[in-house]
Amino acid sequence: MIFILLSLYNCQQESLEPLKKLEISEAQEKFLDLDSETSNINNFYQYIETDSAEILAFFNSLNYKLYLYNLESKKLISSIPFEKDGPNALGNRITYFHYAHDDSIVFHSYYKGELLVFNHKGKNKGQIPVKAESLDFEFQPKSGAGFPPVRISDFVYINTGASCNFDNSGQKQAIYKRNLVDGSSELNLKFPIEYSKEKDSYWPQELCNPYNTYNANNNIMVVSFPLSDSVLTINENGQRRAFSFSSPEFQKKNALRKNQLTGNPLDEFKHLLSYPRYGAIFYDPVRKIYLRKFYLETSRENLDKNIFKTQMKMLVANESFEILGEFDYQGGDHIFFNQKGLNEVVFNSKLQDSLKIKTVSYAF
């Protein structure tokens, strides 16, 4: 086990001094013994905790089966087959699923523009549309590890997939909200002022994606944008509150503006990496803390050598968004939490018939 001992610091939100460095430990890597059918490519996963077991569920988009594995024994518990085509099928592109204990599994079907509800035997129970004729804005909603659909009471929130590159992009909404009781819907939550259009060029996609997470303890959704120091919470009544959840490193450098982009894709990519930005946001329900990815700027020396690796940190805050500190982190967005700490699902085509789970333990 490798222990990372870092200096301690306590700062105020308005301070530009370094954040407190948190102590973490990197635990052993675990490999699930996947069967020969369960491809580790194009998988979607969910961590499920029951009274008797910790389960990791995977949806295999190659054979349209949902697999449930015991995380401790690493053995297959069961698999559920689904149809790809037909009136009661999932469709051609599934980007998200949620396995619930009330005999339901909700899938996001990208091309159908709806959430599909199935029971635990793979039979269709109904659909939840995520498009409405009354809306004058065309969008194809999307979901994923960093921006899952969220249900709060009678409402479902989902990322519209809207680009911040449209004309008047500051007016384009980034979240779709649907009332499950009366079927009404609206576009919700506009891009912040940082995304105002300043010239006829395009933001890189990495800057257009709003990220969100769900705090089940307080029944709120938290939304963040790569260019904004603030995060927004939305509660069951639709009320919003803004909180600062920022890194001094972001505040020290002037924010990237669209009028600084050149129009050359490679130059714009390098320009993007020369600025700090925020990534996915997560909620750890065990320790009741938020974690927000932060990408530091890449040095001009490395960019001139076409070295594009970017250093990452994970910012940590309590439920009041008081920052506790930060720790160094290199990893993806496929993350779940249990008593052991932060667990990353590592998708790697070289692993053949196994899948790696990397665990980072912390206590703060």
Tab-separated table of C-alpha atoms in Angstrom:
chain	number	residue	atom	x	y	z
A	1	MET	CA	0.000	0.000	0.000
A	2	ILE	CA	1.345	3.430	-0.912
A	3	PHE	CA	0.662	6.333	1.430
A	4	ILE	CA	0.721	9.884	0.101
A	5	LEU	CA	1.505	12.299	2.961
A	6	LEU	CA	0.741	15.898	2.095
A	7	SER	CA	1.010	19.204	3.957
A	8	LEU	CA	-1.951	20.540	5.933
A	9	TYR	CA	-3.566	23.898	5.231
A	10	ASN	CA	-6.797	25.617	6.116
A	11	CYS	CA	-8.000	28.408	3.835
A	12	GLN	CA	-10.994	30.614	3.182
A	13	GLN	CA	-12.844	30.504	-0.126
A	14	GLU	CA	-11.591	33.937	-1.159
A	15	SER	CA	-7.952	33.050	-0.480
A	16	LEU	CA	-5.607	32.279	-3.362
A	17	GLU	CA	-3.252	30.310	-1.142
A	18	PRO	CA	-2.849	26.554	-1.724
A	19	LEU	CA	-5.573	24.262	-0.447
A	20	LYS	CA	-5.029	21.797	2.347
A	21	LYS	CA	-3.405	18.631	1.003
A	22	LEU	CA	-5.309	15.560	2.096
A	23	GLU	CA	-3.886	12.187	3.052
A	24	ILE	CA	-4.981	9.268	0.915
A	25	SER	CA	-3.830	5.704	0.431
A	26	GLU	CA	-3.912	3.687	-2.745
A	27	ALA	CA	-5.336	0.230	-2.088
A	28	GLN	CA	-4.903	-2.931	-4.090
A	29	GLU	CA	-6.361	-3.391	-7.550
A	30	LYS	CA	-9.137	-5.943	-7.977
A	31	PHE	CA	-10.061	-7.826	-11.138
A	32	LEU	CA	-13.545	-9.149	-11.795
A	33	ASP	CA	-13.559	-12.555	-13.491
A	34	LEU	CA	-15.823	-11.632	-16.371
A	35	ASP	CA	-17.235	-14.415	-18.495
A	36	SER	CA	-16.332	-14.671	-22.171
A	37	GLU	CA	-19.492	-12.814	-23.270
A	38	THR	CA	-19.076	-9.765	-21.068
A	39	SER	CA	-17.010	-7.378	-23.125
A	40	ASN	CA	-15.119	-4.734	-21.194
A	41	ILE	CA	-15.622	-2.312	-24.094
A	42	ASN	CA	-18.703	-0.067	-24.292
A	43	ASN	CA	-19.915	-1.165	-20.882
A	44	PHE	CA	-22.021	0.834	-18.460
A	45	TYR	CA	-21.980	-0.037	-14.777
A	46	GLN	CA	-23.707	0.597	-11.452
A	47	TYR	CA	-22.723	-0.124	-7.874
A	48	ILE	CA	-25.557	-1.713	-5.842
A	49	GLU	CA	-25.367	-2.322	-2.101
A	50	THR	CA	-27.737	-4.809	-0.459
A	51	ASP	CA	-27.950	-6.271	3.044
A	52	SER	CA	-26.079	-9.368	1.912
A	53	ALA	CA	-23.703	-8.251	-0.822
A	54	GLU	CA	-21.981	-5.513	-2.781
A	55	ILE	CA	-22.898	-5.863	-6.442
A	56	LEU	CA	-21.478	-4.356	-9.595
A	57	ALA	CA	-23.889	-4.432	-12.532
A	58	PHE	CA	-22.686	-4.089	-16.132
A	59	PHE	CA	-24.653	-3.593	-19.298
A	60	ASN	CA	-22.925	-5.174	-22.287
A	61	SER	CA	-23.822	-3.153	-25.381
A	62	LEU	CA	-22.427	-5.874	-27.663
A	63	ASN	CA	-24.837	-8.648	-26.633
A	64	TYR	CA	-27.509	-6.595	-24.816
A	65	LYS	CA	-27.254	-8.404	-21.500
A	66	LEU	CA	-27.139	-6.950	-18.017
A	67	TYR	CA	-24.666	-8.775	-15.738
A	68	LEU	CA	-24.625	-8.656	-11.934
A	69	TYR	CA	-21.382	-9.573	-10.157
A	70	ASN	CA	-20.616	-10.070	-6.481
A	71	LEU	CA	-17.880	-7.522	-5.857
A	72	GLU	CA	-16.326	-9.503	-3.003
A	73	SER	CA	-16.250	-12.975	-4.572
A	74	LYS	CA	-15.849	-11.477	-8.084
A	75	LYS	CA	-18.273	-14.108	-9.400
A	76	LEU	CA	-21.284	-13.735	-11.695
A	77	ILE	CA	-24.617	-13.732	-9.809
A	78	SER	CA	-27.001	-13.527	-12.761
A	79	SER	CA	-27.534	-12.053	-16.221
A	80	ILE	CA	-30.629	-10.498	-17.814
A	81	PRO	CA	-31.055	-10.554	-21.628
A	82	PHE	CA	-32.752	-7.705	-23.516
A	83	GLU	CA	-33.976	-7.293	-27.085
A	84	LYS	CA	-32.218	-4.745	-29.265
A	85	ASP	CA	-34.883	-4.326	-31.968
A	86	GLY	CA	-38.668	-4.344	-31.953
A	87	PRO	CA	-41.502	-2.430	-30.249
A	88	ASN	CA	-40.466	-3.456	-26.731
A	89	ALA	CA	-36.711	-3.361	-27.330
A	90	LEU	CA	-33.985	-1.070	-26.066
A	91	GLY	CA	-32.913	0.429	-29.386
A	92	ASN	CA	-29.560	0.905	-31.046
A	93	ARG	CA	-27.722	3.028	-28.508
A	94	ILE	CA	-27.976	2.709	-24.746
A	95	THR	CA	-25.929	5.238	-22.779
A	96	TYR	CA	-27.145	4.735	-19.221
A	97	PHE	CA	-29.082	2.379	-16.963
A	98	HIS	CA	-30.227	2.366	-13.344
A	99	TYR	CA	-31.074	-0.876	-11.528
A	100	ALA	CA	-33.597	-0.193	-8.725
A	101	HIS	CA	-34.890	-2.483	-5.972
A	102	ASP	CA	-38.568	-1.919	-6.916
A	103	ASP	CA	-38.358	-4.433	-9.802
A	104	SER	CA	-37.408	-1.773	-12.336
A	105	ILE	CA	-34.422	-1.002	-14.540
A	106	VAL	CA	-34.403	2.363	-16.311
A	107	PHE	CA	-32.433	2.695	-19.558
A	108	HIS	CA	-31.630	5.823	-21.532
A	109	SER	CA	-32.171	5.096	-25.224
A	110	TYR	CA	-30.273	7.840	-27.056
A	111	TYR	CA	-31.867	7.593	-30.491
A	112	LYS	CA	-35.385	7.022	-29.153
A	113	GLY	CA	-35.260	10.171	-27.024
A	114	GLU	CA	-36.812	8.466	-24.033
A	115	LEU	CA	-36.144	6.598	-20.822
A	116	LEU	CA	-37.258	2.957	-21.009
A	117	VAL	CA	-38.452	1.094	-17.903
A	118	PHE	CA	-38.037	-2.715	-17.700
A	119	ASN	CA	-38.543	-5.189	-14.874
A	120	HIS	CA	-35.813	-7.444	-13.474
A	121	LYS	CA	-36.737	-10.172	-15.975
A	122	GLY	CA	-36.126	-7.908	-18.956
A	123	LYS	CA	-39.781	-7.150	-19.802
A	124	ASN	CA	-40.874	-3.657	-20.843
A	125	LYS	CA	-42.931	-1.722	-18.252
A	126	GLY	CA	-43.239	1.610	-20.082
A	127	GLN	CA	-41.498	4.688	-21.434
A	128	ILE	CA	-40.701	8.182	-20.137
A	129	PRO	CA	-40.363	10.667	-23.052
A	130	VAL	CA	-37.532	13.180	-22.788
A	131	LYS	CA	-38.612	15.320	-25.741
A	132	ALA	CA	-41.751	17.419	-26.098
A	133	GLU	CA	-43.498	19.026	-29.071
A	134	SER	CA	-44.047	22.226	-27.103
A	135	LEU	CA	-40.314	22.900	-26.868
A	136	ASP	CA	-38.889	25.066	-29.659
A	137	PHE	CA	-35.374	23.735	-29.125
A	138	GLU	CA	-34.103	20.607	-30.871
A	139	PHE	CA	-31.850	18.403	-28.762
A	140	GLN	CA	-30.787	14.810	-28.339
A	141	PRO	CA	-30.377	14.151	-24.610
A	142	LYS	CA	-27.297	12.286	-23.443
A	143	SER	CA	-26.098	10.600	-20.296
A	144	GLY	CA	-22.957	9.009	-18.958
A	145	ALA	CA	-20.652	8.555	-15.998
A	146	GLY	CA	-20.231	12.301	-15.407
A	147	PHE	CA	-23.789	13.371	-16.195
A	148	PRO	CA	-26.356	10.676	-15.277
A	149	PRO	CA	-30.127	11.301	-15.422
A	150	VAL	CA	-31.395	12.205	-11.956
A	151	ARG	CA	-34.826	11.640	-10.438
A	152	ILE	CA	-35.867	13.995	-7.630
A	153	SER	CA	-39.355	13.247	-6.295
A	154	ASP	CA	-41.696	13.492	-9.317
A	155	PHE	CA	-39.137	15.038	-11.661
A	156	VAL	CA	-36.454	13.638	-13.952
A	157	TYR	CA	-33.497	15.803	-14.962
A	158	ILE	CA	-31.302	14.890	-17.930
A	159	ASN	CA	-28.484	16.572	-19.874
A	160	THR	CA	-29.891	17.973	-23.133
A	161	GLY	CA	-26.635	17.443	-25.010
A	162	ALA	CA	-26.911	21.063	-26.155
A	163	SER	CA	-23.735	22.639	-27.470
A	164	CYS	CA	-22.505	25.927	-26.057
A	165	ASN	CA	-21.481	26.838	-29.627
A	166	PHE	CA	-24.924	27.845	-30.890
A	167	ASP	CA	-25.788	31.501	-31.478
A	168	ASN	CA	-26.828	33.180	-28.242
A	169	SER	CA	-25.363	30.170	-26.443
A	170	GLY	CA	-25.740	31.912	-23.111
A	171	GLN	CA	-29.508	31.459	-23.522
A	172	LYS	CA	-29.392	27.759	-24.396
A	173	GLN	CA	-30.402	25.500	-21.536
A	174	ALA	CA	-28.247	22.581	-20.461
A	175	ILE	CA	-30.732	20.500	-18.433
A	176	TYR	CA	-34.120	19.035	-19.386
A	177	LYS	CA	-36.760	18.623	-16.656
A	178	ARG	CA	-39.848	16.392	-16.925
A	179	ASN	CA	-42.750	16.071	-14.504
A	180	LEU	CA	-43.583	12.361	-14.220
A	181	VAL	CA	-47.063	13.069	-12.845
A	182	ASP	CA	-48.565	15.396	-15.447
A	183	GLY	CA	-46.074	14.856	-18.300
A	184	SER	CA	-45.122	18.523	-18.554
A	185	SER	CA	-41.543	19.419	-19.445
A	186	GLU	CA	-39.247	22.375	-19.726
A	187	LEU	CA	-35.679	23.274	-20.566
A	188	ASN	CA	-33.946	24.107	-17.349
A	189	LEU	CA	-30.642	25.676	-16.275
A	190	LYS	CA	-28.913	27.918	-18.830
A	191	PHE	CA	-25.202	27.929	-19.610
A	192	PRO	CA	-23.482	30.492	-17.344
A	193	ILE	CA	-22.167	33.844	-18.545
A	194	GLU	CA	-18.707	32.361	-19.156
A	195	TYR	CA	-20.145	30.749	-22.295
A	196	SER	CA	-21.411	33.922	-23.951
A	197	LYS	CA	-20.573	33.903	-27.653
A	198	GLU	CA	-17.753	36.300	-28.498
A	199	LYS	CA	-16.728	35.276	-32.026
A	200	ASP	CA	-17.542	32.766	-34.759
A	201	SER	CA	-15.392	29.908	-33.531
A	202	TYR	CA	-16.194	26.835	-31.455
A	203	TRP	CA	-15.499	25.845	-27.917
A	204	PRO	CA	-13.781	22.456	-27.637
A	205	GLN	CA	-16.285	19.823	-26.528
A	206	GLU	CA	-14.489	19.419	-23.195
A	207	LEU	CA	-15.773	22.865	-22.220
A	208	CYS	CA	-19.401	22.381	-23.313
A	209	ASN	CA	-20.375	19.498	-21.036
A	210	PRO	CA	-22.154	20.344	-17.789
A	211	TYR	CA	-21.512	17.690	-15.139
A	212	ASN	CA	-23.907	16.627	-12.410
A	213	THR	CA	-24.207	14.302	-9.442
A	214	TYR	CA	-26.989	13.268	-7.062
A	215	ASN	CA	-26.966	13.626	-3.295
A	216	ALA	CA	-29.523	11.042	-2.135
A	217	ASN	CA	-29.038	11.988	1.527
A	218	ASN	CA	-30.397	15.498	0.870
A	219	ASN	CA	-32.358	14.687	-2.313
A	220	ILE	CA	-30.620	17.343	-4.427
A	221	MET	CA	-28.800	17.435	-7.744
A	222	VAL	CA	-25.543	19.368	-8.089
A	223	VAL	CA	-24.490	20.767	-11.467
A	224	SER	CA	-21.105	22.176	-12.464
A	225	PHE	CA	-19.548	23.641	-15.620
A	226	PRO	CA	-15.887	23.393	-16.679
A	227	LEU	CA	-15.406	27.192	-16.815
A	228	SER	CA	-17.283	28.182	-13.670
A	229	ASP	CA	-16.010	28.314	-10.092
A	230	SER	CA	-19.571	27.932	-8.827
A	231	VAL	CA	-21.818	24.877	-8.635
A	232	LEU	CA	-25.622	24.888	-8.535
A	233	THR	CA	-27.906	22.751	-6.390
A	234	ILE	CA	-31.501	21.908	-7.338
A	235	ASN	CA	-33.842	20.538	-4.667
A	236	GLU	CA	-37.169	18.691	-4.857
A	237	ASN	CA	-39.067	21.982	-5.128
A	238	GLY	CA	-36.931	23.129	-8.048
A	239	GLN	CA	-35.207	25.771	-5.943
A	240	ARG	CA	-31.600	26.551	-6.871
A	241	ARG	CA	-28.661	27.759	-4.863
A	242	ALA	CA	-25.168	28.650	-6.033
A	243	PHE	CA	-22.059	27.741	-4.051
A	244	SER	CA	-18.386	28.409	-4.587
A	245	PHE	CA	-16.448	25.162	-5.077
A	246	SER	CA	-13.202	26.365	-6.573
A	247	SER	CA	-9.471	25.958	-6.825
A	248	PRO	CA	-7.073	28.864	-6.221
A	249	GLU	CA	-5.193	27.679	-9.307
A	250	PHE	CA	-8.278	28.452	-11.425
A	251	GLN	CA	-8.685	31.879	-9.872
A	252	LYS	CA	-5.041	32.842	-10.356
A	253	LYS	CA	-5.248	32.667	-14.139
A	254	ASN	CA	-7.674	34.663	-16.264
A	255	ALA	CA	-10.422	32.416	-17.581
A	256	LEU	CA	-10.275	31.158	-21.137
A	257	ARG	CA	-12.445	33.261	-23.442
A	258	LYS	CA	-13.807	32.335	-26.841
A	259	ASN	CA	-12.186	35.344	-28.529
A	260	GLN	CA	-8.802	33.858	-27.665
A	261	LEU	CA	-9.379	30.826	-29.907
A	262	THR	CA	-7.712	30.724	-33.314
A	263	GLY	CA	-9.891	28.422	-35.419
A	264	ASN	CA	-7.059	25.907	-35.936
A	265	PRO	CA	-8.128	22.658	-34.176
A	266	LEU	CA	-4.659	21.650	-32.955
A	267	ASP	CA	-3.822	25.182	-31.824
A	268	GLU	CA	-7.152	25.457	-30.042
A	269	PHE	CA	-6.563	22.116	-28.316
A	270	LYS	CA	-3.178	23.305	-27.100
A	271	HIS	CA	-4.689	26.613	-26.042
A	272	LEU	CA	-7.330	24.780	-24.037
A	273	LEU	CA	-4.700	22.699	-22.215
A	274	SER	CA	-2.789	25.860	-21.279
A	275	TYR	CA	-5.739	26.888	-19.080
A	276	PRO	CA	-7.079	25.232	-15.919
A	277	ARG	CA	-10.650	23.883	-15.962
A	278	TYR	CA	-13.048	21.743	-13.933
A	279	GLY	CA	-14.201	18.206	-14.682
A	280	ALA	CA	-16.807	15.810	-13.329
A	281	ILE	CA	-18.361	16.260	-9.890
A	282	PHE	CA	-19.223	13.367	-7.549
A	283	TYR	CA	-20.977	12.804	-4.228
A	284	ASP	CA	-19.624	10.257	-1.743
A	285	PRO	CA	-22.684	9.138	0.284
A	286	VAL	CA	-20.605	7.241	2.856
A	287	ARG	CA	-18.456	10.165	3.987
A	288	LYS	CA	-21.037	12.806	2.873
A	289	ILE	CA	-18.577	14.831	0.832
A	290	TYR	CA	-18.387	16.221	-2.709
A	291	LEU	CA	-15.442	15.689	-5.012
A	292	ARG	CA	-14.790	17.839	-8.079
A	293	LYS	CA	-12.153	17.110	-10.690
A	294	PHE	CA	-9.750	19.915	-11.510
A	295	TYR	CA	-7.363	19.960	-14.477
A	296	LEU	CA	-4.250	22.088	-14.053
A	297	GLU	CA	-2.755	23.983	-16.966
A	298	THR	CA	-0.175	22.161	-19.078
A	299	SER	CA	3.163	23.955	-19.359
A	300	ARG	CA	3.988	25.736	-22.585
A	301	GLU	CA	7.229	23.720	-22.723
A	302	ASN	CA	5.307	20.441	-22.840
A	303	LEU	CA	2.781	21.768	-25.347
A	304	ASP	CA	5.586	22.864	-27.676
A	305	LYS	CA	6.851	19.266	-27.517
A	306	ASN	CA	3.313	17.944	-28.214
A	307	ILE	CA	3.134	16.453	-24.711
A	308	PHE	CA	-0.530	16.789	-23.791
A	309	LYS	CA	-0.720	15.001	-20.438
A	310	THR	CA	-2.572	17.163	-17.910
A	311	GLN	CA	-2.108	16.970	-14.156
A	312	MET	CA	-5.345	16.434	-12.221
A	313	LYS	CA	-6.492	17.032	-8.671
A	314	MET	CA	-9.646	16.150	-6.800
A	315	LEU	CA	-11.160	19.006	-4.792
A	316	VAL	CA	-13.063	17.917	-1.662
A	317	ALA	CA	-15.884	19.784	0.105
A	318	ASN	CA	-18.438	18.959	2.780
A	319	GLU	CA	-22.209	19.129	2.235
A	320	SER	CA	-22.131	22.895	2.882
A	321	PHE	CA	-19.486	23.221	0.143
A	322	GLU	CA	-16.819	24.269	2.591
A	323	ILE	CA	-13.615	23.072	0.988
A	324	LEU	CA	-11.746	20.488	3.035
A	325	GLY	CA	-8.748	20.289	0.723
A	326	GLU	CA	-7.489	18.439	-2.325
A	327	PHE	CA	-5.482	15.394	-3.358
A	328	ASP	CA	-3.665	14.405	-6.529
A	329	TYR	CA	-5.713	12.133	-8.756
A	330	GLN	CA	-5.216	10.575	-12.173
A	331	GLY	CA	-8.223	8.625	-13.395
A	332	GLY	CA	-11.479	8.562	-15.302
A	333	ASP	CA	-15.083	9.397	-14.462
A	334	HIS	CA	-16.295	5.802	-13.884
A	335	ILE	CA	-16.372	6.082	-10.100
A	336	PHE	CA	-18.438	4.597	-7.281
A	337	PHE	CA	-18.116	4.778	-3.491
A	338	ASN	CA	-18.274	2.229	-0.683
A	339	GLN	CA	-16.888	1.837	2.837
A	340	LYS	CA	-13.378	1.355	1.463
A	341	GLY	CA	-13.356	4.690	-0.333
A	342	LEU	CA	-13.356	5.847	-3.936
A	343	ASN	CA	-13.423	3.050	-6.510
A	344	GLU	CA	-12.628	3.547	-10.189
A	345	VAL	CA	-13.793	1.097	-12.845
A	346	VAL	CA	-10.932	0.865	-15.343
A	347	PHE	CA	-12.045	-0.027	-18.866
A	348	ASN	CA	-9.046	-1.441	-20.712
A	349	SER	CA	-9.235	-3.487	-23.908
A	350	LYS	CA	-5.976	-5.237	-22.963
A	351	LEU	CA	-7.550	-6.931	-19.942
A	352	GLN	CA	-9.327	-9.551	-22.060
A	353	ASP	CA	-11.828	-11.417	-19.842
A	354	SER	CA	-11.358	-9.380	-16.689
A	355	LEU	CA	-12.074	-5.845	-15.543
A	356	LYS	CA	-10.002	-3.813	-13.086
A	357	ILE	CA	-11.390	-2.009	-10.024
A	358	LYS	CA	-8.905	0.462	-8.495
A	359	THR	CA	-9.668	1.624	-4.941
A	360	VAL	CA	-8.383	4.825	-3.332
A	361	SER	CA	-8.965	5.002	0.423
A	362	TYR	CA	-9.188	8.247	2.384
A	363	ALA	CA	-10.346	9.445	5.780
A	364	PHE	CA	-11.441	13.066	6.100
